[in-house]
mmCIF file of C-alpha atoms in Angstrom:
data_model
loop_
_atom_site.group_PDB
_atom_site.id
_atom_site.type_symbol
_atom_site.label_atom_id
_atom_site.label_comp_id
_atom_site.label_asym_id
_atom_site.label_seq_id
_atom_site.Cartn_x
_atom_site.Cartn_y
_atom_site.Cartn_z
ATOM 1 C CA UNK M 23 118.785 104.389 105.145
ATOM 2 C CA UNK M 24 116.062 104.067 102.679
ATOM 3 C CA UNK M 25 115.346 106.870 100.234
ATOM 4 C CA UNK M 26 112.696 107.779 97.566
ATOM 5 C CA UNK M 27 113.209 110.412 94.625
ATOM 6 C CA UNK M 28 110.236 111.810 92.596
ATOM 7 C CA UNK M 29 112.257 113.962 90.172
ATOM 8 C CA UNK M 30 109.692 115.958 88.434
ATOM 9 C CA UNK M 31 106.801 117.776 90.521
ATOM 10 C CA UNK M 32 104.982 117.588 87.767
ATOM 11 C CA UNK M 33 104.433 116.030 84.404
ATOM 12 C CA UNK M 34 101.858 117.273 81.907
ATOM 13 C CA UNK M 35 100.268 115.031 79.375
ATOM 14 C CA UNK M 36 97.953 115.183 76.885
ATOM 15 C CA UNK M 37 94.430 112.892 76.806
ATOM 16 C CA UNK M 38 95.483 109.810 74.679
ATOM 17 C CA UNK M 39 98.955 110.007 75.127
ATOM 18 C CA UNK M 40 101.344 107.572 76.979
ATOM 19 C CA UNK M 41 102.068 108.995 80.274
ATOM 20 C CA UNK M 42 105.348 108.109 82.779
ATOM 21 C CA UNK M 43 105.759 109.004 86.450
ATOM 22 C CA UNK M 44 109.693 108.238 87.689
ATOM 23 C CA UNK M 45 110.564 106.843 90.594
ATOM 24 C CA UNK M 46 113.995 106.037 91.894
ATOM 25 C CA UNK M 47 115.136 104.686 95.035
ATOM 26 C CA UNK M 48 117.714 103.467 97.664
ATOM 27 C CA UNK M 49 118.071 100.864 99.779
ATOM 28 C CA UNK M 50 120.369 98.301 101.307
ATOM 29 C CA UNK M 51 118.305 95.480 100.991
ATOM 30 C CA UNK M 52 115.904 94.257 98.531
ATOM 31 C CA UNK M 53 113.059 97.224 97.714
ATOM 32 C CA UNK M 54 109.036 96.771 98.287
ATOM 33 C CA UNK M 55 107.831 99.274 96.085
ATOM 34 C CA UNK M 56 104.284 101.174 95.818
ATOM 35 C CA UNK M 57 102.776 103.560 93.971
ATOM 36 C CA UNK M 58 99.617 105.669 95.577
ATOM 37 C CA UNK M 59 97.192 108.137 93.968
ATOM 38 C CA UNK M 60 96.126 111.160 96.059
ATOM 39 C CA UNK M 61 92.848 113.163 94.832
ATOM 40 C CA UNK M 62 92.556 116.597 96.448
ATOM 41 C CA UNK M 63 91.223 116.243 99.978
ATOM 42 C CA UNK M 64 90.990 112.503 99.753
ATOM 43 C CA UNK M 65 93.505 110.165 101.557
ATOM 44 C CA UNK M 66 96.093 108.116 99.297
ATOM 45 C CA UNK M 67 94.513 105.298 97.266
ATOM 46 C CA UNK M 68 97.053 102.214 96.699
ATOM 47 C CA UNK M 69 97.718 101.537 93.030
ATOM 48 C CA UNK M 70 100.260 98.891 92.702
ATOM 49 C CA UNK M 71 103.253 97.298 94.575
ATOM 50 C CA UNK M 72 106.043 95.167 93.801
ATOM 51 C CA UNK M 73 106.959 92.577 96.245
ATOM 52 C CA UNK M 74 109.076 89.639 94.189
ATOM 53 C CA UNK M 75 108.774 88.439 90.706
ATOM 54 C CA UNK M 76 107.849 89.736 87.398
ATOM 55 C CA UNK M 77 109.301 92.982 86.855
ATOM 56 C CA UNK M 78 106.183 94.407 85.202
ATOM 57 C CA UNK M 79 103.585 95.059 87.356
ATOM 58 C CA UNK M 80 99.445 95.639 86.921
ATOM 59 C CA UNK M 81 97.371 97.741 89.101
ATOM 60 C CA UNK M 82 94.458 99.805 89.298
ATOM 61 C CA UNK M 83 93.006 101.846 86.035
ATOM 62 C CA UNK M 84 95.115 100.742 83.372
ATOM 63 C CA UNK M 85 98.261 101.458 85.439
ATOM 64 C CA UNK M 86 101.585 99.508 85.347
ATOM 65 C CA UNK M 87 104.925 99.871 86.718
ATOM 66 C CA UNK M 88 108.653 98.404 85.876
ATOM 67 C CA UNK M 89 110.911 97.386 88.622
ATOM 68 C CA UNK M 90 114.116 97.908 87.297
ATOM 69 C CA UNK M 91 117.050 96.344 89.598
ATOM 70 C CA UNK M 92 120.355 97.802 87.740
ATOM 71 C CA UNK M 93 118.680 101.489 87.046
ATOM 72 C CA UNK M 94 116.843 101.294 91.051
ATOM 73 C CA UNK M 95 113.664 102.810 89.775
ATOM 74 C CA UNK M 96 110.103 102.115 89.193
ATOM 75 C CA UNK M 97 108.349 104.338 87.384
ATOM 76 C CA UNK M 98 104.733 104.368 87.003
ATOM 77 C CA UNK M 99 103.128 103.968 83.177
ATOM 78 C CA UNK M 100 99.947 104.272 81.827
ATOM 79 C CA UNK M 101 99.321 103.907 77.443
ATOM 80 C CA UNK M 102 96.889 106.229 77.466
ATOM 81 C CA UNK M 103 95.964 108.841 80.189
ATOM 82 C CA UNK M 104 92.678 110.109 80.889
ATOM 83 C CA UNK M 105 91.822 113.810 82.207
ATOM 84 C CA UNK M 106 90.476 111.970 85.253
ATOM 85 C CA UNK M 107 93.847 110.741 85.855
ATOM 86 C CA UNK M 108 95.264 114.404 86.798
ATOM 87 C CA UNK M 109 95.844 113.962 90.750
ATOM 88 C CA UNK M 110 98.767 113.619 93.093
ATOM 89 C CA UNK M 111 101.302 110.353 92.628
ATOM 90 C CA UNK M 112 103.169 108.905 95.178
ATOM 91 C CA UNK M 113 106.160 106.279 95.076
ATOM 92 C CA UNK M 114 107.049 104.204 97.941
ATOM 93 C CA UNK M 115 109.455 101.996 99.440
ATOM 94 C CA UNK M 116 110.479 99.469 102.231
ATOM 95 C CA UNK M 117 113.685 97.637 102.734
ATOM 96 C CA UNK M 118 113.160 94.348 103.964
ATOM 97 C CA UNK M 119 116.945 95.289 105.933
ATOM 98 C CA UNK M 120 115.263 98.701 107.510
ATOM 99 C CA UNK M 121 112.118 97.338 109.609
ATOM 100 C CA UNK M 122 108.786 98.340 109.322
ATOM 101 C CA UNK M 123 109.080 101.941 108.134
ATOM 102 C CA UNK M 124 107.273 102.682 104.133
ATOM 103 C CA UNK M 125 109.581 105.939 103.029
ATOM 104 C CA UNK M 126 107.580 108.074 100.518
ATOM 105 C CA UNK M 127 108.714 110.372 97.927
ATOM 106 C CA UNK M 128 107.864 113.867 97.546
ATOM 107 C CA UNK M 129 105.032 113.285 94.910
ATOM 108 C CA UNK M 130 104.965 114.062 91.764
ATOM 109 C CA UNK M 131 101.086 115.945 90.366
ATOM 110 C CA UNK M 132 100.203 114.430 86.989
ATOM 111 C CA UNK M 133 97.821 116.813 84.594
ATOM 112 C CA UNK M 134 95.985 115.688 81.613
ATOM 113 C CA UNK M 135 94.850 117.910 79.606
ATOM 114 C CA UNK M 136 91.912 117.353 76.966
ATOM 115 C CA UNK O 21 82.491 98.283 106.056
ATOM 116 C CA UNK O 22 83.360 101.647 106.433
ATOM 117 C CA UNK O 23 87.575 101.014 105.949
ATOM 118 C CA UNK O 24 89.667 103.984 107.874
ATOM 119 C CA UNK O 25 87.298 106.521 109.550
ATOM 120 C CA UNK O 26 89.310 109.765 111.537
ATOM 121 C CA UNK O 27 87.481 112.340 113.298
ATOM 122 C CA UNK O 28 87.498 115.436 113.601
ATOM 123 C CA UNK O 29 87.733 116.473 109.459
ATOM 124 C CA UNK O 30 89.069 120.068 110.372
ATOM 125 C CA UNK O 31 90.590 121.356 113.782
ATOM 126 C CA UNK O 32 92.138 124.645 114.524
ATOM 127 C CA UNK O 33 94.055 124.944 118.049
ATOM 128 C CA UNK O 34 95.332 127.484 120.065
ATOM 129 C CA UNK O 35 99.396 127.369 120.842
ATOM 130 C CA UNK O 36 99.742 125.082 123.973
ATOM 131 C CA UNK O 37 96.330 123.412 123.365
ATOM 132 C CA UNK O 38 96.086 119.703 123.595
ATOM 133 C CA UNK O 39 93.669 117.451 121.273
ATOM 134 C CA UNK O 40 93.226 113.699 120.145
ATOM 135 C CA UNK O 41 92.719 112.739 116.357
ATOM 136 C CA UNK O 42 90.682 109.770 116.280
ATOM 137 C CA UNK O 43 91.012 107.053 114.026
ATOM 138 C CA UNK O 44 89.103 103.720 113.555
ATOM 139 C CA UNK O 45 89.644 100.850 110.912
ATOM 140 C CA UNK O 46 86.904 98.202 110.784
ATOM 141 C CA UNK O 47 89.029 95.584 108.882
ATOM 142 C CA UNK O 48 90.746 94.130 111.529
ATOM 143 C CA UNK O 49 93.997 94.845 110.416
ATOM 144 C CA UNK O 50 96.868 94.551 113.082
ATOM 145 C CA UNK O 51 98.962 97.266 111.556
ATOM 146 C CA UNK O 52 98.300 100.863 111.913
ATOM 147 C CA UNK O 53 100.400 103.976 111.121
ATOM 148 C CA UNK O 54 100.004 108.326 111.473
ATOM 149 C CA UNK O 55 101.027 110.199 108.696
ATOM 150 C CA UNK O 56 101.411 113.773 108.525
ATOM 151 C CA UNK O 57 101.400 115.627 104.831
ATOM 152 C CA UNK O 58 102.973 118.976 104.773
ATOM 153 C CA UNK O 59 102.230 121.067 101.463
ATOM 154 C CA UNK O 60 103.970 120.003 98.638
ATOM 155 C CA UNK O 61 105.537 117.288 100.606
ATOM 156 C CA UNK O 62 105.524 113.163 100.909
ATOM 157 C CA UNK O 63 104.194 111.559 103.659
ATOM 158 C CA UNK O 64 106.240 111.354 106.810
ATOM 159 C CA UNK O 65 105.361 108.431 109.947
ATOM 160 C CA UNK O 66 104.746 109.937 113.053
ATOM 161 C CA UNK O 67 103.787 106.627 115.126
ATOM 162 C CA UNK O 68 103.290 102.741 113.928
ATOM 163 C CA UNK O 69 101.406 99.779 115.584
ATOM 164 C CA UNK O 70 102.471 96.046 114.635
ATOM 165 C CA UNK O 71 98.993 94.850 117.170
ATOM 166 C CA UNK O 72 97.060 96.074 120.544
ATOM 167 C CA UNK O 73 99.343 97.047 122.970
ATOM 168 C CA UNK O 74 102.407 97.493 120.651
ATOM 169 C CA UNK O 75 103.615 100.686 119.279
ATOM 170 C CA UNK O 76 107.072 102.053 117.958
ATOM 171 C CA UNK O 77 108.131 105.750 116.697
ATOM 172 C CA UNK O 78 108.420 106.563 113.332
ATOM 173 C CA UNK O 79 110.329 109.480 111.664
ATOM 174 C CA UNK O 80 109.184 112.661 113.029
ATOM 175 C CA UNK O 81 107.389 111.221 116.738
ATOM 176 C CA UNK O 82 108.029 114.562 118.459
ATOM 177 C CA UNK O 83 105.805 116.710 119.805
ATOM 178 C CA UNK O 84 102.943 113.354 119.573
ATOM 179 C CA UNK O 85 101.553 109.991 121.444
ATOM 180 C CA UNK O 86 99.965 107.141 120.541
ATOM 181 C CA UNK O 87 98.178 104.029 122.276
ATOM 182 C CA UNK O 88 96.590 101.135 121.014
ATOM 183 C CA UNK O 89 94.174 99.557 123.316
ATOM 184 C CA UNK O 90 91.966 97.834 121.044
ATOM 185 C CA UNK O 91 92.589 96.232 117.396
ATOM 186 C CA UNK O 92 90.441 98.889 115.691
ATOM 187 C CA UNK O 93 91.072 101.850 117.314
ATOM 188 C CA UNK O 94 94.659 104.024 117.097
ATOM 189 C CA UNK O 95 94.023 107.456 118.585
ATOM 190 C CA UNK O 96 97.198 110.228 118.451
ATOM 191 C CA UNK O 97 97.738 113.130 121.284
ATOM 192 C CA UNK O 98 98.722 115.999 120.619
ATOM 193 C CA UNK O 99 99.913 117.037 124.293
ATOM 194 C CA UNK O 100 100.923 121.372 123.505
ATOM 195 C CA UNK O 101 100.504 122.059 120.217
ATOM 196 C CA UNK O 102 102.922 123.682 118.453
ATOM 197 C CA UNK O 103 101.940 125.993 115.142
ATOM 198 C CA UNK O 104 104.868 123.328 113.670
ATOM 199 C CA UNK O 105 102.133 120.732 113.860
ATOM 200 C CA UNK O 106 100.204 122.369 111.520
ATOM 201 C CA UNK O 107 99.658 119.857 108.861
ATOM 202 C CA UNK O 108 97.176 117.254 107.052
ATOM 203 C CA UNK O 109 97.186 113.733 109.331
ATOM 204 C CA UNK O 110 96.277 110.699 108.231
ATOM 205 C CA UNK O 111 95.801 107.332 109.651
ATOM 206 C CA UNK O 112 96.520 104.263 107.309
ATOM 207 C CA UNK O 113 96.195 100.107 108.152
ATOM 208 C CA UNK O 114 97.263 97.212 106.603
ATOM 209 C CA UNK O 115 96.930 93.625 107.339
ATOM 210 C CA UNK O 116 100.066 92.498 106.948
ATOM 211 C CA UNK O 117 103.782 94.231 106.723
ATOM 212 C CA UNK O 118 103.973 94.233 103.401
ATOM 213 C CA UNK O 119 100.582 94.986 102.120
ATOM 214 C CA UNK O 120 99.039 97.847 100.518
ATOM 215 C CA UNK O 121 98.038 100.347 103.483
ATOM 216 C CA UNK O 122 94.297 101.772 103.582
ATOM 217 C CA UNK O 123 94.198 105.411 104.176
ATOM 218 C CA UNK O 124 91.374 107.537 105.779
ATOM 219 C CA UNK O 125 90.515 110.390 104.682
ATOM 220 C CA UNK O 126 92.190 112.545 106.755
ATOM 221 C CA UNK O 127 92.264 115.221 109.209
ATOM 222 C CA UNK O 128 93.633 119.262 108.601
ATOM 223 C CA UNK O 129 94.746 120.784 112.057
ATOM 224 C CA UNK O 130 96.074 124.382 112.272
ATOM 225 C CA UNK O 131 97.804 125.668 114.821
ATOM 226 C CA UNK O 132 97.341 129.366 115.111
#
């Protein structure tokens, strides 16, 4: 079965500073992975996914992510976070062995303070 | 275009009550999921569709039903609900499998 692990429920950084959001996971297969942003009261707002290909991915607002085969993980990057980052993170996954199901971890809330 | 619209916003129900969240996507995506978000937890699938006519359980489908009549429009029954079902729903499309899904904004239900 597929799995998702968010270790930390929540990472404080300051404004300016490099900020990191982990994400491991299991599967059987290969791994889709996503990450989503959740605002309070607002549904989730995709970010970023990795499908196939370069390990390093781009997305919205300055975020990236690194698929990392050997260490299963993901995790979510920005250089330099913003107090209008500070909202609720999601990691998700899909094994291509596992149908259609996207498993999602237990979110992890980022806050940047000024 | 409008995206994912679900009404109602806010819902409170009686034990044993029945109800229908509504949800609509104008994108003409052929796949459509329910969420539910309990606090301080991930996201959990309740019910999928891969197109009209065609739907499939997802993790936690008890207690809920689904049709899907139309393209745009993937409704979800609540038949007797259950204070358990209290919890933060949203509906999400995608236009293909392994695309980014498009949430709405979401709908709180307590069952009191």
């Amino acid at each position: 079965a597929q799995s998702v692990a968010q270790p930390e429920d929540q990472v404080n950084v300051a404004e300016g500073n490099p900020l990191t959001v982990k994400c491991t996971y299991s599967v059987s297969g290969n791994p889709y992975l996503f990450w989503y942003v959740q605002y309070p009261n607002r549904g989730l707002q995709f970010l970023l996914k990795y499908i196939t290909g370069d390990n390093l991915v781009k997305g919205s607002y300055g975020f990236e992510a690194e698929f990392n085969k050997s260490q299963t993980s993901f995790h979510l990057k920005k250089p330099s976070a913003l107090v209008s980052d500070s909202a609720l993170y999601f990691c998700a996954v899909r094994d291509d062995n596992a149908g259609n199901m996207l498993t999602f971890g237990g979110g992890t809330r980022l806050m940047v303070k000024p | 275009n409008a995206g994912v619209t679900q009404t109602p916003k806010f819902r409170i129900l009686k034990i044993g009550q029945s109800m229908t969240l509504q949800c609509t996507q104008d994108m003409n995506h052929n796949y459509m999921y329910w969420y539910r978000q309990d606090p301080g937890m991930g996201l959990k699938l309740i019910y999928y569709s891969v197109g009209a006519g065609i739907t499939d359980k997802g993790e936690v489908p008890n207690g809920y039903n689904v049709s899907r009549s139309t393209t745009e429009d993937f409704p979800l029954r609540l038949e007797l609900a259950a204070p358990s079902q209290t919890s933060v729903y949203f509906c999400a499309s995608s236009g293909q499998l392994l695309y980014e899904q498009y949430f709405g904004p979401g709908t709180r239900l307590t069952v009191t």
